[in-house]
Amino acid sequence: MCRWLAYSGTPLPLEALLYKPKHSLIDQSLHAKLGPNTTNGDGFGVGWYGDDDDPALYKGVDPAWNDQNLREISRQVQSHLIFAHIRASTGSPVQYTNCHPFRHGKWLWMHNGQIANFGLVKRDLTLAIAPDLYPFVKGSSDTETFFFLALTFGLEDDPPLGVERAVGFIEQVCRRAGIDHPVRMSVAVSNGLDVWAFRYSSEGQPPTLYFSTKVSTLREQHPEIPAFQALSDESRMVVSEPLGDLEGAWNELPASSYGVVKLGPDNLKQFTPRND
Amino acid sequence: MCRWLAYSGTPLPLEALLYKPKHSLIDQSLHAKLGPNTTNGDGFGVGWYGDDDDPALYKGVDPAWNDQNLREISRQVQSHLIFAHIRASTGSPVQYTNCHPFRHGKWLWMHNGQIANFGLVKRDLTLAIAPDLYPFVKGSSDTETFFFLALTFGLEDDPPLGVERAVGFIEQVCRRAGIDHPVRMSVAVSNGLDVWAFRYSSEGQPPTLYFSTKVSTLREQHPEIPAFQALSDESRMVVSEPLGDLEGAWNELPASSYGVVKLGPDNLKQFTPRND
Amino acid sequence: MCRWLAYSGTPLPLEALLYKPKHSLIDQSLHAKLGPNTTNGDGFGVGWYGDDDDPALYKGVDPAWNDQNLREISRQVQSHLIFAHIRASTGSPVQYTNCHPFRHGKWLWMHNGQIANFGLVKRDLTLAIAPDLYPFVKGSSDTETFFFLALTFGLEDDPPLGVERAVGFIEQVCRRAGIDHPVRMSVAVSNGLDVWAFRYSSEGQPPTLYFSTKVSTLREQHPEIPAFQALSDESRMVVSEPLGDLEGAWNELPASSYGVVKLGPDNLKQFTPRND
Amino acid sequence: MCRWLAYSGTPLPLEALLYKPKHSLIDQSLHAKLGPNTTNGDGFGVGWYGDDDDPALYKGVDPAWNDQNLREISRQVQSHLIFAHIRASTGSPVQYTNCHPFRHGKWLWMHNGQIANFGLVKRDLTLAIAPDLYPFVKGSSDTETFFFLALTFGLEDDPPLGVERAVGFIEQVCRRAGIDHPVRMSVAVSNGLDVWAFRYSSEGQPPTLYFSTKVSTLREQHPEIPAFQALSDESRMVVSEPLGDLEGAWNELPASSYGVVKLGPDNLKQFTPRND
């Protein structure tokens, strides 16, 4: 299980999200409250959109709390659309190529949760990745396989549909292999304009996921973060765990749903895995 | 604050201490119970005595729980005298040269605790290291400075006296600099034959420290560890935290005392910092 | 291109092979003479057989010349059968899971050379790995794929046949994909008893490969290495580059051949890729 | 011995200096031509000035040619004043705290060369660092000690004087300790506005150092680097090795001299160690 954060809105330096809040993502790397692991020390990653279409990445295999370079870069880099992730491995090795977020062209993808018994179905899932996408798979994690399945199933044309079909397919393959509870997930994906955030579990409760609601409340709750005072009302965060006190600022995303952060009013829709 | 373990007795593979027990040192790296930090992920180290007089070291800067090589080496290396340490940094950088145990000639040294406000007194303490020892200082941690002060004050001739004088000196320098509560420590030191373990705090409670008592109880409590079944009655562990259930197998070392593990009956004595 | 060394014979500490010779493997990591790269700084690995059937591994992603732990372990570990490898990546990421030697059960495998345009054929080659072996593939390198193909094609029953069939298959898949010069290789493989060393190239000259011949000459050439003075006459090294002067001590393995190091007289045979 | 590059002028993305030129700094990390080592694989660092007064740092302990994050950051970060350094250690450990450039407040410092027999004089040199600066020393390298001596001797008020007095002092201490040829150096230092570059050796030839001269020639020689086409005529590079063909674009700095890159015409002056 991991922790992640997605941000879209008024350009912010990374540090305003990663270091400044009381229960910041870096703090969560040592003291997560809502997941099964208090420690998320198996690597980390940040992705952000700058002047190019393609997002930039900075990833590391040491615990995020110890990375001097992350601290430096977080003061230098500003972006209007930021993904950040701290990892608690569910088995695959701690190496750059297994750190989130994953990137393909202009797309970023990150995940908290797992495909259960991944080793048992890895071959079948990997074979289902489109052959022209296959060479872009660099690591060995369930999350990267999931991402490339979503790409195979049409993520770039219709993100929710791509994810629903990928999850439907994974559930089918897993169940054929006798795996119960195949998928637990909170996933964020972006093309540099919009952000889609999914919360789902094949059975039982999915991992937690929260949307920031009123920016005015965030401003009040975090007087210690000057950058937050300048946030536009459209600015939005999606997080595994609230960065501070919950009340008034954060709404839980319901299970089996997804939200879209975009220009204009955001959407909240139902998420249903598909096998078509 | 860190966690550590010292072992002396029937030769054991490292894994019998590091991985096999339920609440092994590797488990403590993620789930420590008795210290201020549950996570000890800022590097680790193992030192052991083999055929040479000089001990061997294996240290790493990643969290111990992720180190594949440690897992391999722990199955290969056997020793009758083993030091192992997992680090939760109190400020100095996570780098090989700051990982415990520290070695000088045939001596090993490791530490849990800290010299308070070390930056404030580091220069004065460093200047007091004997000039012929100074070139052997490789890192920047309070622990290594402490070790070289103990060497300067006669550790090699009389370990308890060397440590008592080093602590007396550190307390003096710290108090002159206006630092309260200068020293908190549980320290282990060995010359390859005996092990000395110190527990002390300038004020308040020192870090926890336990001696294994009856080997027969250890054997009963750990039927899952075949290597433990062959332990001689003289075999002894000193640990920050018991490796399993406390009852019958572990005794707490009193504050302001030190124990000596050696051939024949072990000793427990009072520890008193000195300024002579 | 990489450099490697295989040793079988009188038990030696690793350091006698890795550090002591004038043109040792560690020296080759900075100053290789016979390959296309003078620097082999993209990770390293050592594998050795101890008391267990299964060999032990120590691998790292930093350059071998900088690894303090390798230096320590090389003084501690003795073995009668040692593989050591320094890597110059031909493209796949520098991560533990891509470092040689690779292990499966009691087998070790290492490689210098490459499968040309590996990205183009990786999917087809990967699909040909036996499904029950597939979950053991951990990295993304051409060498590991090659190893698991050889296992698929019967390496464990008949090593030369397994390698000949794997190479035949790889050449076939590559040529179908329009790749010229698909395979260049010097490969070592062992089951803990015998060592097989292969030298082959689909076209042109394969990577260099040398066998030690007279142990007496080795002893004379390396008076600085006490451990060499005790080598039995049966002791044998296979290396990418001689560890010292060539004359009298080293024989080049001919192209398209393989040698077997085993009890009794060694063999030199022809190597012919197969498609049966 | 190391390689380095300093740039001042029209804002450039780091990649235009680090990756794009034919004989870029990253290429020099594997294939240096003018130093004693062809490989500079013992860590690296980049420092640059952004919107803050204080420069930012990105450093790593792996070889620069393997660092994925450096590649990413180099496309994202633009600056008008850039320091970059690749290290070939002369003995001190490969760790973040020993990587160049070093920073103190708004100052950056990097170095190629060495203080001979540094271990012998390290204590005396360290004691001479001003006590209020001492706590900022984080590593164990000769270069960092040299930097803090220059700061102690007035670098911030008069950079050339601070360096001349530091070198005079180091030479004095070394000679008292019986060390010949104490200092070999090419040093760059900046406060964010100007860059000072020093070339000196106590005896014999100092390390190479080149200034870019005509920007128009640089533009012509590097049509493959679009960013170079926009360089102002004031833009200037100082490098250990030219990034491409020498003719017309690069001038060697004479031994025992220093250059100042600043608004208006640059200066070239004599460098003379002092003991006042």
Coordinates of N, CA and C in Angstrom, one line a residue, chain D residues 25-184:
Chain D
L25 N 29.7 17.1 -21.0 CA 30.2 16.7 -19.7 C 29.8 15.3 -19.4
I26 N 28.7 14.9 -19.8 CA 28.2 13.5 -19.6 C 29.1 12.6 -20.4
D27 N 29.4 13.0 -21.6 CA 30.4 12.1 -22.4 C 31.7 12.1 -21.7
Q28 N 32.2 13.2 -21.2 CA 33.5 13.2 -20.5 C 33.5 12.3 -19.3
S29 N 32.3 12.0 -18.7 CA 32.2 11.1 -17.5 C 32.7 9.7 -17.9
L30 N 32.5 9.4 -19.2 CA 33.0 8.1 -19.6 C 34.3 8.1 -20.5
H31 N 34.5 9.3 -21.1 CA 35.6 9.4 -22.1 C 36.4 10.7 -22.0
A32 N 36.8 11.0 -20.8 CA 37.6 12.3 -20.7 C 38.9 12.1 -21.5
K33 N 39.3 13.2 -22.1 CA 40.5 13.1 -22.9 C 41.7 13.8 -22.3
L34 N 41.5 14.8 -21.5 CA 42.7 15.6 -21.1 C 43.2 15.3 -19.6
G35 N 42.5 14.6 -18.9 CA 42.9 14.3 -17.5 C 43.6 13.0 -17.3
P36 N 44.0 12.7 -16.1 CA 44.7 11.4 -15.9 C 43.8 10.2 -15.9
N37 N 42.5 10.5 -15.7 CA 41.5 9.4 -15.7 C 40.5 9.6 -16.9
T38 N 40.3 8.5 -17.6 CA 39.3 8.6 -18.6 C 37.9 8.5 -18.0
T39 N 37.8 7.9 -16.9 CA 36.5 7.7 -16.3 C 36.3 8.6 -15.1
N40 N 35.2 9.4 -15.1 CA 34.8 10.2 -13.9 C 33.5 9.7 -13.5
G41 N 33.5 8.6 -12.7 CA 32.3 7.9 -12.3 C 32.0 7.9 -10.9
D42 N 32.6 8.7 -10.1 CA 32.5 8.7 -8.6 C 31.6 9.8 -8.1
G43 N 30.4 9.9 -8.7 CA 29.4 10.9 -8.3 C 29.5 12.1 -9.2
F44 N 28.6 13.0 -9.0 CA 28.5 14.2 -9.9 C 27.6 15.2 -9.1
G45 N 27.5 16.4 -9.7 CA 26.7 17.4 -9.1 C 26.4 18.6 -10.1
V46 N 25.3 19.2 -9.9 CA 24.9 20.4 -10.7 C 24.4 21.4 -9.7
G47 N 24.9 22.7 -9.8 CA 24.4 23.8 -9.1 C 23.9 24.9 -10.0
W48 N 22.8 25.5 -9.7 CA 22.4 26.6 -10.6 C 21.6 27.7 -9.8
Y49 N 21.6 28.9 -10.3 CA 20.9 30.0 -9.7 C 19.6 30.2 -10.4
G50 N 18.6 30.3 -9.5 CA 17.2 30.5 -10.0 C 16.7 31.8 -9.6
D51 N 15.4 31.8 -9.1 CA 14.8 33.0 -8.6 C 15.3 33.4 -7.2
D52 N 15.7 32.4 -6.4 CA 16.2 32.8 -5.1 C 17.6 33.3 -5.2
D53 N 18.1 33.9 -4.1 CA 19.5 34.2 -4.1 C 20.4 33.0 -4.0
D54 N 19.9 32.0 -3.2 CA 20.6 30.8 -2.9 C 20.5 29.9 -4.1
P55 N 21.6 29.3 -4.5 CA 21.6 28.4 -5.6 C 20.9 27.0 -5.2
A56 N 20.5 26.3 -6.2 CA 19.9 24.9 -6.0 C 21.0 23.9 -6.4
L57 N 20.9 22.7 -5.8 CA 21.8 21.7 -6.0 C 21.1 20.4 -6.4
Y58 N 21.7 19.7 -7.3 CA 21.3 18.3 -7.6 C 22.6 17.4 -7.7
K59 N 22.7 16.5 -6.8 CA 24.0 15.7 -6.7 C 23.6 14.2 -6.7
G60 N 24.5 13.4 -7.1 CA 24.3 12.0 -7.0 C 25.6 11.2 -6.9
V61 N 25.5 10.0 -6.3 CA 26.7 9.2 -6.1 C 26.9 8.1 -7.2
D62 N 25.9 7.9 -8.0 CA 26.1 7.0 -9.1 C 26.8 7.8 -10.2
P63 N 27.3 7.0 -11.2 CA 28.0 7.7 -12.4 C 26.9 8.6 -13.1
A64 N 27.3 9.8 -13.5 CA 26.4 10.7 -14.1 C 25.7 10.1 -15.3
W65 N 26.5 9.3 -16.1 CA 25.9 8.7 -17.3 C 24.7 7.8 -17.1
N66 N 24.6 7.3 -15.8 CA 23.5 6.4 -15.5 C 22.3 7.1 -14.8
D67 N 22.4 8.4 -14.5 CA 21.4 9.0 -13.7 C 20.2 9.5 -14.5
Q68 N 19.1 8.7 -14.4 CA 17.9 9.1 -15.1 C 17.3 10.4 -14.6
N69 N 17.4 10.7 -13.3 CA 16.8 11.9 -12.8 C 17.6 13.1 -13.4
L70 N 18.9 13.0 -13.5 CA 19.7 14.1 -14.1 C 19.2 14.4 -15.5
R71 N 18.9 13.4 -16.2 CA 18.4 13.6 -17.6 C 17.1 14.3 -17.6
E72 N 16.2 14.0 -16.7 CA 14.9 14.6 -16.6 C 15.1 16.1 -16.2
I73 N 15.8 16.3 -15.1 CA 15.9 17.6 -14.6 C 16.6 18.5 -15.6
S74 N 17.5 18.0 -16.3 CA 18.3 18.8 -17.3 C 17.4 19.4 -18.4
R75 N 16.3 18.7 -18.6 CA 15.3 19.3 -19.6 C 14.4 20.3 -19.0
Q76 N 14.3 20.2 -17.7 CA 13.3 21.1 -17.0 C 13.9 22.4 -16.5
V77 N 15.1 22.3 -16.1 CA 15.7 23.5 -15.4 C 16.5 24.4 -16.3
Q78 N 16.2 25.7 -16.3 CA 16.9 26.7 -17.0 C 17.6 27.6 -16.1
S79 N 18.8 28.1 -16.4 CA 19.4 29.0 -15.6 C 20.4 29.8 -16.4
H80 N 20.7 31.0 -15.8 CA 21.7 31.9 -16.4 C 23.1 31.6 -15.9
L81 N 23.2 30.8 -14.8 CA 24.5 30.6 -14.2 C 24.5 29.2 -13.6
I82 N 25.3 28.3 -14.2 CA 25.3 26.9 -14.0 C 26.7 26.4 -13.7
F83 N 26.8 25.6 -12.6 CA 28.0 24.8 -12.3 C 27.7 23.3 -12.5
A84 N 28.6 22.6 -13.1 CA 28.4 21.1 -13.2 C 29.7 20.4 -13.1
H85 N 29.7 19.3 -12.4 CA 30.9 18.6 -12.0 C 30.7 17.1 -12.0
I86 N 31.7 16.4 -12.6 CA 31.8 15.0 -12.5 C 33.0 14.6 -11.8
R87 N 32.9 13.6 -10.9 CA 34.0 13.3 -10.0 C 34.8 12.1 -10.2
A88 N 36.1 12.2 -10.1 CA 36.9 11.0 -10.0 C 37.7 11.1 -8.7
S89 N 37.2 10.4 -7.7 CA 37.7 10.6 -6.4 C 39.2 10.4 -6.2
T90 N 39.8 11.2 -5.4 CA 41.2 11.0 -5.1 C 41.3 10.3 -3.7
G91 N 40.2 9.8 -3.2 CA 40.4 9.0 -2.0 C 39.2 9.1 -1.1
S92 N 38.6 10.3 -1.0 CA 37.5 10.4 0.0 C 36.3 9.7 -0.6
P93 N 35.4 9.2 0.4 CA 34.3 8.3 0.0 C 33.3 9.0 -1.0
V94 N 32.7 8.1 -1.8 CA 31.7 8.6 -2.8 C 30.4 8.7 -2.1
Q95 N 30.1 9.9 -1.6 CA 28.8 10.1 -0.9 C 28.4 11.5 -1.2
Y96 N 27.1 11.8 -1.0 CA 26.5 13.1 -1.4 C 27.3 14.2 -0.8
T97 N 27.7 14.1 0.4 CA 28.4 15.2 1.1 C 29.8 15.4 0.6
N98 N 30.3 14.6 -0.3 CA 31.6 14.9 -0.9 C 31.5 15.3 -2.4
C99 N 30.2 15.3 -2.9 CA 30.1 15.7 -4.3 C 30.1 17.2 -4.5
H100 N 30.7 17.7 -5.5 CA 30.7 19.1 -5.9 C 29.5 19.4 -6.7
P101 N 29.1 20.6 -6.9 CA 29.6 21.8 -6.2 C 29.2 21.8 -4.7
F102 N 30.0 22.6 -3.9 CA 29.6 22.8 -2.6 C 29.0 24.2 -2.5
R103 N 28.1 24.3 -1.5 CA 27.3 25.6 -1.4 C 27.4 26.1 0.0
H104 N 27.6 27.4 0.1 CA 27.5 28.1 1.4 C 26.8 29.4 1.2
G105 N 25.5 29.6 1.7 CA 24.8 30.7 1.4 C 24.6 30.9 -0.1
K106 N 25.0 32.0 -0.6 CA 24.8 32.2 -2.1 C 26.0 31.7 -2.9
W107 N 26.9 31.2 -2.3 CA 28.2 30.8 -2.9 C 28.2 29.3 -3.4
L108 N 28.7 29.1 -4.6 CA 29.0 27.8 -5.1 C 30.5 27.6 -5.3
W109 N 31.0 26.4 -5.2 CA 32.4 26.1 -5.3 C 32.6 24.8 -5.9
M110 N 33.5 24.7 -6.9 CA 33.9 23.3 -7.3 C 35.3 23.3 -7.8
H111 N 35.9 22.1 -7.9 CA 37.3 21.9 -7.9 C 37.7 20.7 -8.7
N112 N 38.7 20.8 -9.5 CA 39.4 19.7 -10.1 C 40.9 19.8 -9.6
G113 N 41.4 18.6 -9.1 CA 42.8 18.6 -8.6 C 42.8 18.0 -7.2
Q114 N 43.7 18.4 -6.4 CA 43.8 17.8 -5.1 C 44.7 18.5 -4.2
I115 N 44.5 18.3 -2.9 CA 45.5 18.6 -1.9 C 46.3 17.3 -1.7
A116 N 47.6 17.3 -2.0 CA 48.3 16.1 -1.9 C 48.4 15.6 -0.4
N117 N 48.3 14.3 -0.3 CA 48.5 13.7 1.1 C 47.5 14.3 2.1
F118 N 46.3 14.5 1.7 CA 45.3 15.3 2.5 C 45.2 14.7 3.9
G119 N 45.2 13.4 4.0 CA 45.0 12.8 5.3 C 46.0 13.3 6.4
L120 N 47.2 13.6 5.9 CA 48.3 14.0 6.7 C 48.0 15.4 7.3
V121 N 47.3 16.2 6.6 CA 47.2 17.6 7.0 C 45.7 18.0 7.3
K122 N 44.8 17.0 7.2 CA 43.4 17.3 7.3 C 43.1 17.9 8.7
R123 N 43.7 17.4 9.7 CA 43.3 18.0 11.1 C 43.8 19.4 11.2
D124 N 45.0 19.7 10.8 CA 45.5 21.1 10.9 C 44.7 22.0 10.0
L125 N 44.3 21.6 8.8 CA 43.5 22.4 7.9 C 42.1 22.6 8.5
T126 N 41.5 21.6 9.1 CA 40.2 21.7 9.6 C 40.1 22.6 10.8
L127 N 41.2 22.5 11.6 CA 41.2 23.4 12.8 C 41.3 24.9 12.4
A128 N 41.8 25.1 11.2 CA 41.9 26.5 10.8 C 40.6 27.1 10.3
I129 N 39.6 26.3 10.0 CA 38.3 26.8 9.6 C 37.7 27.6 10.7
A130 N 37.2 28.7 10.4 CA 36.5 29.6 11.5 C 35.5 28.8 12.2
P131 N 35.5 28.8 13.6 CA 34.6 28.0 14.4 C 33.1 28.3 14.0
D132 N 32.8 29.5 13.6 CA 31.4 29.7 13.2 C 31.0 29.1 11.8
L133 N 32.0 28.8 11.0 CA 31.8 28.1 9.8 C 31.8 26.6 9.9
Y134 N 32.6 26.1 10.9 CA 32.8 24.7 11.1 C 31.6 23.8 11.0
P135 N 30.5 24.2 11.7 CA 29.3 23.4 11.7 C 28.7 23.2 10.3
F136 N 29.1 24.0 9.3 CA 28.5 23.8 8.0 C 29.3 22.8 7.1
V137 N 30.4 22.4 7.6 CA 31.2 21.4 6.9 C 30.4 20.0 7.1
K138 N 30.1 19.4 6.0 CA 29.2 18.2 6.1 C 29.9 16.9 5.6
G139 N 30.9 17.1 4.8 CA 31.6 15.9 4.2 C 33.0 15.7 4.7
S140 N 33.8 15.0 3.9 CA 35.2 14.7 4.4 C 36.2 14.9 3.3
S141 N 35.9 15.7 2.2 CA 36.8 15.8 1.1 C 37.7 17.0 1.3
D142 N 38.9 16.9 0.5 CA 39.8 18.0 0.5 C 39.2 19.3 -0.1
T143 N 38.3 19.1 -1.0 CA 37.7 20.3 -1.7 C 36.8 21.1 -0.8
E144 N 36.0 20.4 0.1 CA 35.2 21.1 1.0 C 36.0 21.9 2.0
T145 N 37.0 21.2 2.5 CA 37.9 21.9 3.5 C 38.6 23.1 2.8
F146 N 39.0 23.0 1.6 CA 39.6 24.1 0.8 C 38.6 25.2 0.7
F147 N 37.3 24.9 0.4 CA 36.3 25.9 0.3 C 36.1 26.7 1.6
F148 N 36.0 25.9 2.7 CA 35.7 26.6 4.0 C 37.0 27.4 4.5
L149 N 38.2 26.9 4.0 CA 39.3 27.8 4.3 C 39.3 29.1 3.5
A150 N 38.9 29.0 2.3 CA 38.7 30.2 1.5 C 37.7 31.2 2.1
L151 N 36.6 30.6 2.6 CA 35.6 31.4 3.3 C 36.2 32.0 4.5
T152 N 36.9 31.2 5.2 CA 37.6 31.7 6.5 C 38.5 32.9 6.1
F153 N 39.2 32.8 5.0 CA 40.2 33.8 4.6 C 39.6 34.9 3.8
G154 N 38.3 35.1 3.8 CA 37.7 36.2 3.2 C 37.1 36.1 1.8
L155 N 36.8 34.9 1.4 CA 36.3 34.7 0.0 C 35.1 35.6 -0.2
E156 N 34.2 35.8 0.7 CA 33.0 36.5 0.5 C 33.2 38.0 0.2
D157 N 34.3 38.5 0.8 CA 34.6 39.9 0.6 C 35.4 40.2 -0.7
D158 N 36.4 39.3 -0.9 CA 37.3 39.4 -2.1 C 37.7 38.0 -2.5
P159 N 36.9 37.5 -3.4 CA 37.2 36.1 -3.8 C 38.6 35.7 -4.2
P160 N 39.2 36.5 -5.1 CA 40.6 36.1 -5.4 C 41.5 36.2 -4.2
L161 N 41.4 37.2 -3.4 CA 42.2 37.2 -2.2 C 41.9 36.1 -1.2
G162 N 40.7 35.7 -1.0 CA 40.3 34.6 -0.2 C 41.0 33.3 -0.7
V163 N 41.0 33.1 -2.0 CA 41.6 31.8 -2.5 C 43.1 31.9 -2.5
E164 N 43.7 33.1 -2.8 CA 45.1 33.2 -2.7 C 45.6 32.9 -1.3
R165 N 44.9 33.4 -0.3 CA 45.3 33.2 1.1 C 45.1 31.8 1.5
A166 N 44.0 31.2 1.1 CA 43.7 29.8 1.4 C 44.8 28.9 0.8
V167 N 45.2 29.1 -0.4 CA 46.2 28.3 -1.1 C 47.6 28.5 -0.4
G168 N 47.8 29.8 0.0 CA 49.1 30.1 0.7 C 49.2 29.3 2.0
F169 N 48.0 29.3 2.7 CA 48.0 28.6 4.0 C 48.1 27.1 3.8
I170 N 47.4 26.5 2.8 CA 47.5 25.1 2.6 C 48.9 24.7 2.2
E171 N 49.6 25.5 1.3 CA 50.9 25.2 1.0 C 51.9 25.2 2.2
Q172 N 51.6 26.2 3.0 CA 52.5 26.3 4.2 C 52.3 25.0 5.2
V173 N 51.1 24.7 5.4 CA 50.8 23.5 6.3 C 51.4 22.3 5.7
C174 N 51.1 22.1 4.4 CA 51.6 20.9 3.7 C 53.1 20.8 3.7
R175 N 53.8 21.9 3.5 CA 55.3 21.9 3.4 C 55.8 21.6 4.8
R176 N 55.2 22.2 5.8 CA 55.6 21.9 7.2 C 55.5 20.4 7.5
A177 N 54.5 19.7 6.8 CA 54.3 18.3 7.0 C 55.1 17.5 6.1
G178 N 56.0 18.2 5.3 CA 56.9 17.4 4.4 C 56.3 17.0 3.1
I179 N 55.2 17.6 2.7 CA 54.5 17.3 1.5 C 55.0 18.1 0.3
D180 N 55.5 17.5 -0.7 CA 55.8 18.3 -1.9 C 54.6 18.4 -2.8
H181 N 54.6 19.4 -3.7 CA 53.5 19.6 -4.7 C 52.2 19.6 -4.0
P182 N 52.0 20.4 -3.0 CA 50.8 20.3 -2.2 C 49.5 20.6 -3.0
V183 N 49.5 21.5 -3.9 CA 48.2 21.9 -4.5 C 48.2 21.9 -6.0
R184 N 47.2 21.2 -6.5 CA 46.9 21.2 -8.0 C 45.5 21.6 -8.1

